[in-house]
């Protein structure tokens, strides 16, 4: 009897690793298929809209495209990052030619696929179709995800494979079928291998994050199973075997896929053995630690990324410098401000919910978001705002959950205040203090008036205003993300932060 009471108490204190909150992911319906189709069409339209312009290499395309060309020519090329993205570009260039379409089409397709995967993942993390649709919509409407889906860089590839690994992880945690769990672990290993083969260092955090939650799910299953109370010694052995088997399956498949990506280096004779590959890692490690902390004009520290204090100019047209009266052509690594600042206020709320509700899905968001930022604490080399993208991606789900819960209008909730804060901020920065403060006062007045009569209508009002602001800023900043021509006045109006110091978008 005492052991049973202890088991019940221990079970009450543990997180529910098999459910999102108190409900399983919603059953797939036709509306889900329609939503995914609409989201993919919208994503494809934004990713392919004149994506072949400019017809020259942009920013670090000078590395990825050059490596792809060398693969096609069978010539060695030294690149910091693993080569999977360049291999995909080389295949595309083989059939479409050595041009901007050939370079960038893989990025556009993967950026589009990421939106669909985000919807599938959002259903499992948030347990809501609306939240899933919002999460995917944030991926469509954010500037950094648009820019990196339209040019041939590394980020969108490893982010897409990371999202696949997250989806496999939640499939594993939410299934009671051993067969489904084994398949999920296999797909997890495959996705993590490709993730590791697409970018240096950051995917190692992805692997650690996923495996921590796999181990947590297995441990929780053993501790909460009636047959394991009290935990018998043979069951401990079974638990250890399960943990080792999961690590072997996921880690082994990841390693196999990862090393398979490097086979062209051996095929062409650039590497003669494993020693050459180990020498590559040694050289890259030494090169990275020798980089200065402030050696780049667009460098920024990790704590400034969530606030989006420093953007990066990826490309500018010659006319911008030649004639100040001519149209401005520029591609900037600049996010959608209301999404970014909405994530800043939503992640702390998610942390509180994870503690109060003991919800593993929300805890995954918070742990992942924090882990991707924390990895930069001991690294002294100069850093860039696009390193924030894996944290931001998980923040989309926290923000979507905040919007949905705000729409419910529960009395005493902080969600309306959290969403109004970034809306007011962009109003002040976008149209100036007098008009912005007037807009803020009007929004606050309408919200308080509605809340007096109906908290639900008040929450719905704030959610609608927030989503409308996201869409408005998407349209407003789209030329800055795609290199479309702007008048000098229009360009300056979009550079809300400008001046000396870190808080500078120019």
Coordinates of C-alpha atoms in Angstrom, one line a residue:
X1 CA 0.0 0.0 0.0
X2 CA 2.8 2.4 0.9
X3 CA 4.6 1.6 -2.4
X4 CA 1.4 2.2 -4.3
X5 CA 1.0 5.6 -2.7
X6 CA 4.6 6.5 -3.5
X7 CA 4.1 5.4 -7.0
X8 CA 1.0 7.6 -7.4
X9 CA 2.8 10.6 -5.9
X10 CA 5.8 10.0 -8.2
X11 CA 3.5 9.7 -11.2
X12 CA 1.8 13.0 -10.3
X13 CA 5.1 14.8 -10.2
X14 CA 6.3 13.5 -13.6
X15 CA 5.6 15.2 -16.9
X16 CA 3.3 13.4 -19.3
X17 CA 5.6 12.5 -22.1
X18 CA 2.9 10.9 -24.2
X19 CA 0.4 13.7 -24.5
X20 CA 0.4 17.4 -25.4
X21 CA -1.2 18.9 -22.4
X22 CA -4.2 16.7 -21.7
X23 CA -5.2 15.9 -25.3
X24 CA -3.6 13.9 -28.1
X25 CA -2.9 15.5 -31.5
X26 CA -6.2 16.1 -33.4
X27 CA -7.3 13.4 -35.8
X28 CA -6.4 14.2 -39.5
X29 CA -9.3 15.5 -41.4
X30 CA -9.9 17.0 -44.8
X31 CA -9.5 20.5 -43.4
X32 CA -5.9 19.5 -42.5
X33 CA -5.2 18.5 -46.1
X34 CA -6.7 21.8 -47.3
X35 CA -4.7 23.8 -44.8
X36 CA -1.4 22.1 -45.7
X37 CA -2.2 22.6 -49.4
X38 CA -2.9 26.3 -48.9
X39 CA 0.1 26.9 -46.8
X40 CA 2.4 25.1 -49.3
X41 CA 1.0 27.2 -52.2
X42 CA 1.6 30.4 -50.2
X43 CA 5.1 29.3 -49.2
X44 CA 6.0 28.4 -52.7
X45 CA 4.7 31.7 -54.1
X46 CA 6.9 33.7 -51.6
X47 CA 9.9 31.5 -52.2
X48 CA 9.8 31.4 -56.0
X49 CA 8.8 35.0 -56.6
X50 CA 11.7 36.3 -58.8
X51 CA 14.1 34.1 -56.8
X52 CA 16.5 34.1 -59.7
X53 CA 17.2 37.8 -59.1
X54 CA 19.8 39.0 -58.6
X55 CA 21.5 36.7 -61.1
X56 CA 24.8 36.9 -59.2
X57 CA 26.1 35.2 -56.1
X58 CA 24.7 36.7 -52.9
X59 CA 26.5 36.9 -49.6
X60 CA 27.9 33.4 -48.7
X61 CA 26.7 31.8 -51.9
X62 CA 30.3 32.4 -53.0
X63 CA 31.1 29.4 -50.8
X64 CA 28.2 27.1 -51.4
X65 CA 28.0 27.7 -55.2
X66 CA 31.7 27.4 -55.6
X67 CA 31.7 24.1 -53.8
X68 CA 28.8 22.9 -56.0
X69 CA 30.8 23.9 -59.1
X70 CA 33.8 22.0 -57.9
X71 CA 31.8 18.9 -57.2
X72 CA 30.6 19.0 -60.8
X73 CA 34.1 19.5 -62.0
X74 CA 35.6 16.9 -59.7
X75 CA 37.9 19.5 -58.1
X76 CA 38.6 19.8 -54.3
X77 CA 37.2 22.8 -52.4
X78 CA 37.7 23.7 -48.8
X79 CA 34.5 24.7 -47.0
X80 CA 33.9 25.1 -43.3
X81 CA 30.5 23.4 -43.3
X82 CA 29.6 19.8 -44.3
X83 CA 28.8 19.5 -48.0
X84 CA 25.2 18.1 -48.2
X85 CA 23.6 21.5 -49.2
X86 CA 26.3 22.0 -51.9
X87 CA 25.7 18.4 -53.2
X88 CA 22.0 19.2 -53.6
X89 CA 22.9 22.4 -55.4
X90 CA 25.3 20.6 -57.7
X91 CA 22.6 18.1 -58.6
X92 CA 20.2 21.0 -59.4
X93 CA 22.9 22.8 -61.5
X94 CA 23.5 19.5 -63.4
X95 CA 20.0 19.6 -64.8
X96 CA 19.1 23.3 -64.7
X97 CA 22.5 24.8 -65.5
X98 CA 25.0 26.9 -63.7
X99 CA 22.7 29.8 -63.0
X100 CA 20.7 31.4 -60.2
X101 CA 17.8 29.0 -60.7
X102 CA 20.1 26.0 -60.5
X103 CA 21.8 27.4 -57.4
X104 CA 18.7 28.4 -55.5
X105 CA 15.9 26.0 -56.4
X106 CA 16.9 23.4 -53.7
X107 CA 16.7 26.2 -51.0
X108 CA 13.3 27.3 -52.3
X109 CA 11.9 23.7 -52.3
X110 CA 13.3 23.0 -48.8
X111 CA 12.0 26.3 -47.5
X112 CA 8.6 25.4 -48.8
X113 CA 8.7 21.9 -47.4
X114 CA 9.6 23.3 -44.0
X115 CA 6.3 25.1 -43.9
X116 CA 4.3 21.9 -44.4
X117 CA 6.4 20.1 -41.8
X118 CA 5.8 23.0 -39.4
X119 CA 2.0 22.4 -39.7
X120 CA 2.4 18.7 -38.9
X121 CA 4.7 19.4 -36.0
X122 CA 2.4 22.2 -34.7
X123 CA -0.5 19.8 -34.5
X124 CA 1.5 17.5 -32.2
X125 CA 3.2 20.3 -30.1
X126 CA 0.2 22.6 -29.6
X127 CA -2.6 20.0 -30.1
X128 CA -4.5 22.6 -32.2
X129 CA -5.1 23.0 -35.9
X130 CA -5.3 26.8 -35.5
X131 CA -2.0 26.9 -33.6
X132 CA -0.4 24.6 -36.2
X133 CA -1.6 26.9 -39.0
X134 CA -0.3 30.0 -37.2
X135 CA 3.1 28.4 -36.6
X136 CA 3.4 27.5 -40.3
X137 CA 2.2 31.0 -41.3
X138 CA 4.9 32.6 -39.1
X139 CA 7.5 30.6 -41.0
X140 CA 6.0 31.9 -44.3
X141 CA 5.9 35.6 -43.1
X142 CA 9.2 35.9 -41.4
X143 CA 12.0 37.7 -43.3
X144 CA 14.9 35.5 -42.3
X145 CA 13.1 32.3 -43.3
X146 CA 12.1 34.0 -46.6
X147 CA 15.6 35.2 -47.4
X148 CA 17.3 32.0 -46.6
X149 CA 14.8 30.1 -48.7
X150 CA 15.5 32.2 -51.7
X151 CA 19.3 32.1 -51.8
X152 CA 21.7 29.2 -51.7
X153 CA 22.9 29.1 -48.1
X154 CA 23.0 26.4 -45.4
X155 CA 20.4 27.4 -42.9
X156 CA 17.2 26.3 -44.5
X157 CA 18.5 22.8 -45.0
X158 CA 19.6 22.0 -41.5
X159 CA 16.4 23.7 -40.1
X160 CA 14.2 21.5 -42.3
X161 CA 15.9 18.3 -41.3
X162 CA 15.8 19.4 -37.6
X163 CA 12.1 19.9 -38.0
X164 CA 11.8 16.4 -39.4
X165 CA 13.7 15.1 -36.4
X166 CA 11.3 16.9 -34.1
X167 CA 8.3 15.4 -35.9
X168 CA 9.8 11.9 -35.5
X169 CA 10.5 12.6 -31.8
X170 CA 6.9 13.6 -31.1
X171 CA 5.6 10.6 -33.1
X172 CA 7.8 8.4 -30.9
X173 CA 6.6 10.1 -27.6
X174 CA 2.9 10.0 -28.5
X175 CA 2.8 6.4 -29.7
X176 CA 2.2 3.3 -27.7
X177 CA 3.1 1.0 -30.6
X178 CA 6.6 -0.4 -30.4
X179 CA 6.6 -0.8 -34.2
X180 CA 5.7 2.8 -34.7
X181 CA 8.3 3.9 -32.1
X182 CA 11.1 1.9 -33.8
X183 CA 10.2 3.5 -37.2
X184 CA 10.1 6.9 -35.6
X185 CA 13.6 6.4 -34.1
X186 CA 14.9 5.2 -37.5
X187 CA 13.5 8.3 -39.3
X188 CA 14.9 10.4 -36.4
X189 CA 18.4 9.0 -37.0
X190 CA 18.1 9.6 -40.8
X191 CA 16.9 13.2 -40.4
X192 CA 19.6 14.0 -37.7
X193 CA 22.3 12.6 -40.0
X194 CA 21.3 14.9 -42.8
X195 CA 20.9 17.8 -40.4
X196 CA 24.5 17.2 -39.1
X197 CA 25.7 17.0 -42.7
X198 CA 24.2 20.4 -43.6
X199 CA 25.8 22.7 -41.1
X200 CA 28.8 22.8 -38.7
X201 CA 28.2 22.6 -34.9
X202 CA 24.6 23.9 -34.5
X203 CA 23.0 20.5 -35.4
X204 CA 25.0 18.9 -32.6
X205 CA 22.6 20.8 -30.3
X206 CA 19.7 19.4 -32.3
X207 CA 21.0 15.9 -31.8
X208 CA 21.5 16.4 -28.0
X209 CA 18.0 18.0 -27.6
X210 CA 16.2 15.2 -29.4
X211 CA 18.1 12.4 -27.5
X212 CA 17.5 14.0 -24.1
X213 CA 13.7 13.9 -24.8
X214 CA 13.9 10.3 -26.2
X215 CA 15.7 9.2 -23.0
X216 CA 13.2 11.2 -20.9
X217 CA 10.3 9.5 -22.6
X218 CA 11.8 6.0 -22.1
X219 CA 12.6 6.7 -18.4
X220 CA 9.1 8.2 -17.8
X221 CA 7.5 5.1 -19.4
X222 CA 9.4 2.8 -17.1
X223 CA 8.7 4.8 -14.0
X224 CA 5.0 5.2 -14.5
X225 CA 4.2 1.7 -15.8
X226 CA 2.4 -0.3 -13.1
X227 CA 4.7 -3.2 -13.6
X228 CA 7.7 -1.1 -12.6
X229 CA 6.4 0.0 -9.2
X230 CA 8.5 -0.6 -7.3
X231 CA 11.2 -0.6 -9.9
X232 CA 12.6 -4.1 -9.9
X233 CA 16.2 -4.8 -10.8
X234 CA 15.4 -6.8 -14.0
X235 CA 13.3 -3.8 -15.2
X236 CA 16.3 -1.5 -14.5
X237 CA 18.3 -3.7 -16.9
X238 CA 15.5 -3.5 -19.5
X239 CA 15.4 0.3 -19.1
X240 CA 19.2 0.5 -19.6
X241 CA 18.9 -1.8 -22.7
X242 CA 16.1 0.4 -24.1
X243 CA 18.2 3.5 -23.6
X244 CA 21.2 2.0 -25.2
X245 CA 19.2 0.6 -28.1
X246 CA 17.6 3.9 -28.8
X247 CA 21.0 5.7 -28.8
X248 CA 22.5 3.0 -31.0
X249 CA 19.7 3.1 -33.5
X250 CA 19.5 6.9 -33.7
X251 CA 23.2 7.5 -33.3
X252 CA 24.2 4.8 -35.6
X253 CA 21.9 5.8 -38.5
X254 CA 22.9 9.5 -38.0
X255 CA 26.6 8.6 -38.2
X256 CA 26.0 6.4 -41.2
X257 CA 24.1 9.1 -43.1
X258 CA 26.6 11.7 -42.1
X259 CA 29.6 9.9 -43.3
X260 CA 27.9 8.8 -46.5
X261 CA 27.5 12.5 -47.4
X262 CA 31.3 12.8 -47.5
X263 CA 31.7 9.8 -49.9
X264 CA 32.4 12.1 -52.9
X265 CA 35.5 13.4 -51.1
X266 CA 36.8 9.9 -51.1
X267 CA 35.5 9.0 -54.6
X268 CA 37.3 12.0 -56.2
X269 CA 40.5 11.2 -54.2
X270 CA 40.6 14.4 -52.2
X271 CA 40.7 12.3 -49.0
X272 CA 42.6 9.1 -48.9
X273 CA 41.4 7.8 -45.5
X274 CA 39.7 8.7 -42.2
X275 CA 42.9 10.5 -41.2
X276 CA 42.3 13.2 -43.8
X277 CA 38.7 13.6 -42.5
X278 CA 40.0 14.0 -39.0
X279 CA 42.5 16.5 -40.2
X280 CA 39.7 18.5 -41.7
X281 CA 37.9 18.7 -38.3
X282 CA 41.1 19.7 -36.6
X283 CA 41.8 22.4 -39.1
X284 CA 38.3 23.8 -38.9
X285 CA 38.4 23.8 -35.1
X286 CA 41.7 25.7 -35.0
X287 CA 40.4 28.2 -37.7
X288 CA 37.2 28.8 -35.7
X289 CA 38.8 29.5 -32.4
X290 CA 41.2 31.9 -34.0
X291 CA 38.5 34.2 -35.4
X292 CA 38.2 37.5 -33.5
X293 CA 35.2 38.4 -31.5
X294 CA 34.5 41.7 -33.4
X295 CA 36.0 41.0 -36.8
X296 CA 32.9 41.8 -38.9
X297 CA 30.8 44.9 -39.4
X298 CA 27.6 42.9 -39.1
X299 CA 28.6 40.9 -36.1
X300 CA 26.3 40.8 -33.1
X301 CA 26.1 39.0 -29.8
X302 CA 23.7 36.3 -28.9
X303 CA 21.7 38.4 -26.5
X304 CA 20.9 40.9 -29.2
X305 CA 19.4 38.4 -31.6
X306 CA 15.9 38.1 -30.1
X307 CA 15.5 41.9 -30.1
X308 CA 16.8 42.0 -33.7
X309 CA 19.1 44.8 -33.1
X310 CA 21.6 44.1 -35.9
X311 CA 20.5 42.9 -39.4
X312 CA 22.8 41.9 -42.2
X313 CA 23.0 43.3 -45.7
X314 CA 23.3 40.2 -48.0
X315 CA 23.3 42.1 -51.3
X316 CA 22.9 45.6 -52.7
X317 CA 22.5 46.8 -56.2
X318 CA 25.0 49.1 -57.7
X319 CA 22.5 51.9 -58.2
X320 CA 22.1 52.2 -54.5
X321 CA 25.7 53.5 -54.2
X322 CA 26.0 55.2 -57.6
X323 CA 23.0 57.5 -57.5
X324 CA 21.3 58.4 -54.3
X325 CA 18.1 59.3 -56.2
X326 CA 17.8 55.9 -57.9
X327 CA 15.8 53.0 -56.7
X328 CA 17.3 51.1 -53.8
X329 CA 17.9 47.4 -54.4
X330 CA 18.9 45.4 -51.3
X331 CA 18.4 42.0 -49.7
X332 CA 18.6 42.2 -45.9
X333 CA 18.6 39.4 -43.3
X334 CA 15.9 41.1 -41.3
X335 CA 13.0 39.4 -39.6
X336 CA 9.4 40.3 -39.2
X337 CA 9.6 42.6 -36.1
X338 CA 6.2 41.7 -34.6
X339 CA 7.0 38.0 -34.9
X340 CA 10.4 38.3 -33.3
X341 CA 9.3 40.5 -30.5
X342 CA 6.2 38.3 -30.0
X343 CA 8.5 35.3 -29.5
X344 CA 10.5 37.2 -26.9
X345 CA 7.4 37.6 -24.7
X346 CA 5.9 34.2 -25.6
X347 CA 8.8 32.0 -24.6
X348 CA 8.8 33.1 -20.9
X349 CA 5.0 32.5 -20.8
X350 CA 5.6 29.1 -22.3
X351 CA 8.2 28.4 -19.5
X352 CA 5.6 29.2 -16.9
X353 CA 3.0 27.0 -18.6
X354 CA 5.5 24.1 -18.8
X355 CA 6.0 24.3 -15.1
X356 CA 2.4 24.8 -14.1
X357 CA 0.9 22.2 -16.5
X358 CA 3.9 19.8 -16.6
X359 CA 3.6 19.7 -20.3
X360 CA 6.5 18.1 -22.1
X361 CA 5.7 19.6 -25.5
X362 CA 5.9 23.2 -24.1
X363 CA 9.0 22.2 -22.1
X364 CA 10.6 21.0 -25.4
X365 CA 10.0 24.4 -26.9
X366 CA 11.6 26.2 -23.9
X367 CA 14.5 23.9 -23.5
X368 CA 15.3 23.9 -27.2
X369 CA 15.0 27.7 -27.5
X370 CA 17.3 28.2 -24.6
X371 CA 19.7 25.5 -25.6
X372 CA 20.3 27.0 -29.1
X373 CA 21.1 30.3 -27.5
X374 CA 23.2 28.9 -24.6
X375 CA 25.6 27.2 -27.0
X376 CA 27.0 30.6 -28.0
X377 CA 27.9 31.6 -24.4
X378 CA 31.4 30.0 -24.5
X379 CA 32.1 30.8 -28.1
X380 CA 34.1 34.0 -28.5
X381 CA 34.3 34.3 -32.3
X382 CA 32.1 36.9 -34.1
X383 CA 28.5 35.8 -34.5
X384 CA 25.6 36.7 -36.8
X385 CA 21.8 37.1 -36.3
X386 CA 21.0 34.1 -38.5
X387 CA 22.4 31.9 -35.8
X388 CA 19.2 32.6 -34.0
X389 CA 17.0 30.8 -36.5
X390 CA 16.8 27.4 -34.7
X391 CA 15.7 29.2 -31.6
X392 CA 13.3 31.4 -33.5
X393 CA 11.8 28.4 -35.2
X394 CA 10.8 26.8 -31.9
X395 CA 9.6 30.2 -30.8
X396 CA 7.0 30.1 -33.6
X397 CA 5.2 27.4 -31.7
X398 CA 5.3 29.3 -28.4
X399 CA 3.9 32.4 -30.2
X400 CA 1.2 30.5 -31.9
X401 CA 0.1 29.0 -28.6
X402 CA 0.0 32.4 -27.0
X403 CA -2.2 33.8 -29.8
X404 CA -4.6 30.8 -29.5
X405 CA -4.8 31.1 -25.7
X406 CA -5.3 34.9 -26.0
X407 CA -8.3 34.3 -28.4
X408 CA -9.9 32.2 -25.6
X409 CA -10.1 35.3 -23.5
X410 CA -9.6 33.6 -20.1
X411 CA -9.8 36.2 -17.2
X412 CA -6.5 37.1 -15.6
X413 CA -4.4 35.8 -18.5
X414 CA -1.2 37.6 -19.5
X415 CA -1.5 36.7 -23.2
X416 CA -3.3 39.9 -24.4
X417 CA -0.7 42.1 -22.7
X418 CA 2.1 40.0 -24.1
X419 CA 0.8 40.3 -27.7
X420 CA -0.1 44.0 -27.4
X421 CA 3.4 44.9 -26.3
X422 CA 5.1 44.0 -29.7
X423 CA 2.2 45.5 -31.7
X424 CA 2.6 48.8 -29.8
X425 CA 6.4 48.7 -30.3
X426 CA 6.2 48.3 -34.0
X427 CA 3.5 51.0 -34.1
X428 CA 5.8 53.5 -32.4
X429 CA 8.9 52.6 -34.4
X430 CA 7.0 52.4 -37.7
X431 CA 5.0 55.6 -37.7
X432 CA 6.7 57.6 -35.0
X433 CA 6.0 58.4 -31.4
X434 CA 2.9 60.7 -31.7
X435 CA 0.9 58.5 -34.1
X436 CA 2.3 55.3 -32.5
X437 CA 1.4 56.3 -29.0
X438 CA -2.1 57.3 -30.3
X439 CA -2.5 53.9 -31.9
X440 CA -1.4 52.2 -28.7
X441 CA -3.9 54.2 -26.6
X442 CA -6.7 53.3 -29.1
X443 CA -5.8 49.6 -28.9
X444 CA -5.6 49.6 -25.2
X445 CA -8.9 51.5 -24.9
X446 CA -10.7 49.1 -27.2
X447 CA -9.3 46.1 -25.4
X448 CA -10.3 47.4 -22.0
X449 CA -13.7 48.2 -23.2
X450 CA -14.3 44.8 -24.7
X451 CA -12.8 43.1 -21.6
X452 CA -15.3 44.9 -19.4
X453 CA -18.2 43.3 -21.4
X454 CA -16.7 40.0 -22.6
X455 CA -13.1 38.8 -21.9
X456 CA -13.4 36.3 -24.8
X457 CA -14.2 39.1 -27.3
X458 CA -11.3 41.1 -25.9
X459 CA -8.9 38.3 -26.3
X460 CA -10.1 37.6 -29.8
X461 CA -9.7 41.3 -30.7
X462 CA -6.0 41.2 -29.6
X463 CA -5.3 38.0 -31.5
X464 CA -6.8 39.4 -34.7
X465 CA -4.9 42.6 -34.3
X466 CA -1.6 40.7 -33.8
X467 CA -2.1 38.4 -36.8
X468 CA -3.2 41.4 -39.0
X469 CA 0.0 43.2 -37.9
X470 CA 2.1 40.2 -38.9
X471 CA 0.5 40.2 -42.4
X472 CA 0.9 44.0 -42.8
X473 CA 4.6 43.9 -41.9
X474 CA 5.1 40.9 -44.2
X475 CA 3.8 43.1 -47.1
X476 CA 5.7 46.1 -45.9
X477 CA 9.1 44.5 -45.5
X478 CA 8.8 42.0 -48.5
X479 CA 10.8 44.3 -50.8
X480 CA 13.7 44.4 -48.3
X481 CA 13.8 40.6 -48.2
X482 CA 13.6 40.0 -51.9
X483 CA 15.7 42.8 -53.5
X484 CA 12.6 44.5 -55.0
X485 CA 13.2 48.2 -56.0
X486 CA 12.4 50.8 -53.3
X487 CA 12.6 54.5 -53.4
X488 CA 15.3 55.9 -51.1
X489 CA 12.6 57.4 -48.9
X490 CA 10.8 54.0 -48.7
X491 CA 14.0 52.2 -47.9
X492 CA 14.9 54.6 -45.1
X493 CA 11.4 54.3 -43.6
X494 CA 11.9 50.6 -43.2
X495 CA 15.2 51.0 -41.4
X496 CA 13.6 51.6 -38.0
X497 CA 16.8 51.2 -36.0
X498 CA 19.7 53.3 -37.3
X499 CA 22.7 55.1 -35.9
X500 CA 25.9 54.2 -34.1
X501 CA 26.2 51.1 -32.0
X502 CA 24.7 47.7 -32.1
X503 CA 21.0 48.8 -32.6
X504 CA 21.4 49.5 -36.3
X505 CA 19.6 47.9 -39.2
X506 CA 21.6 49.8 -41.9

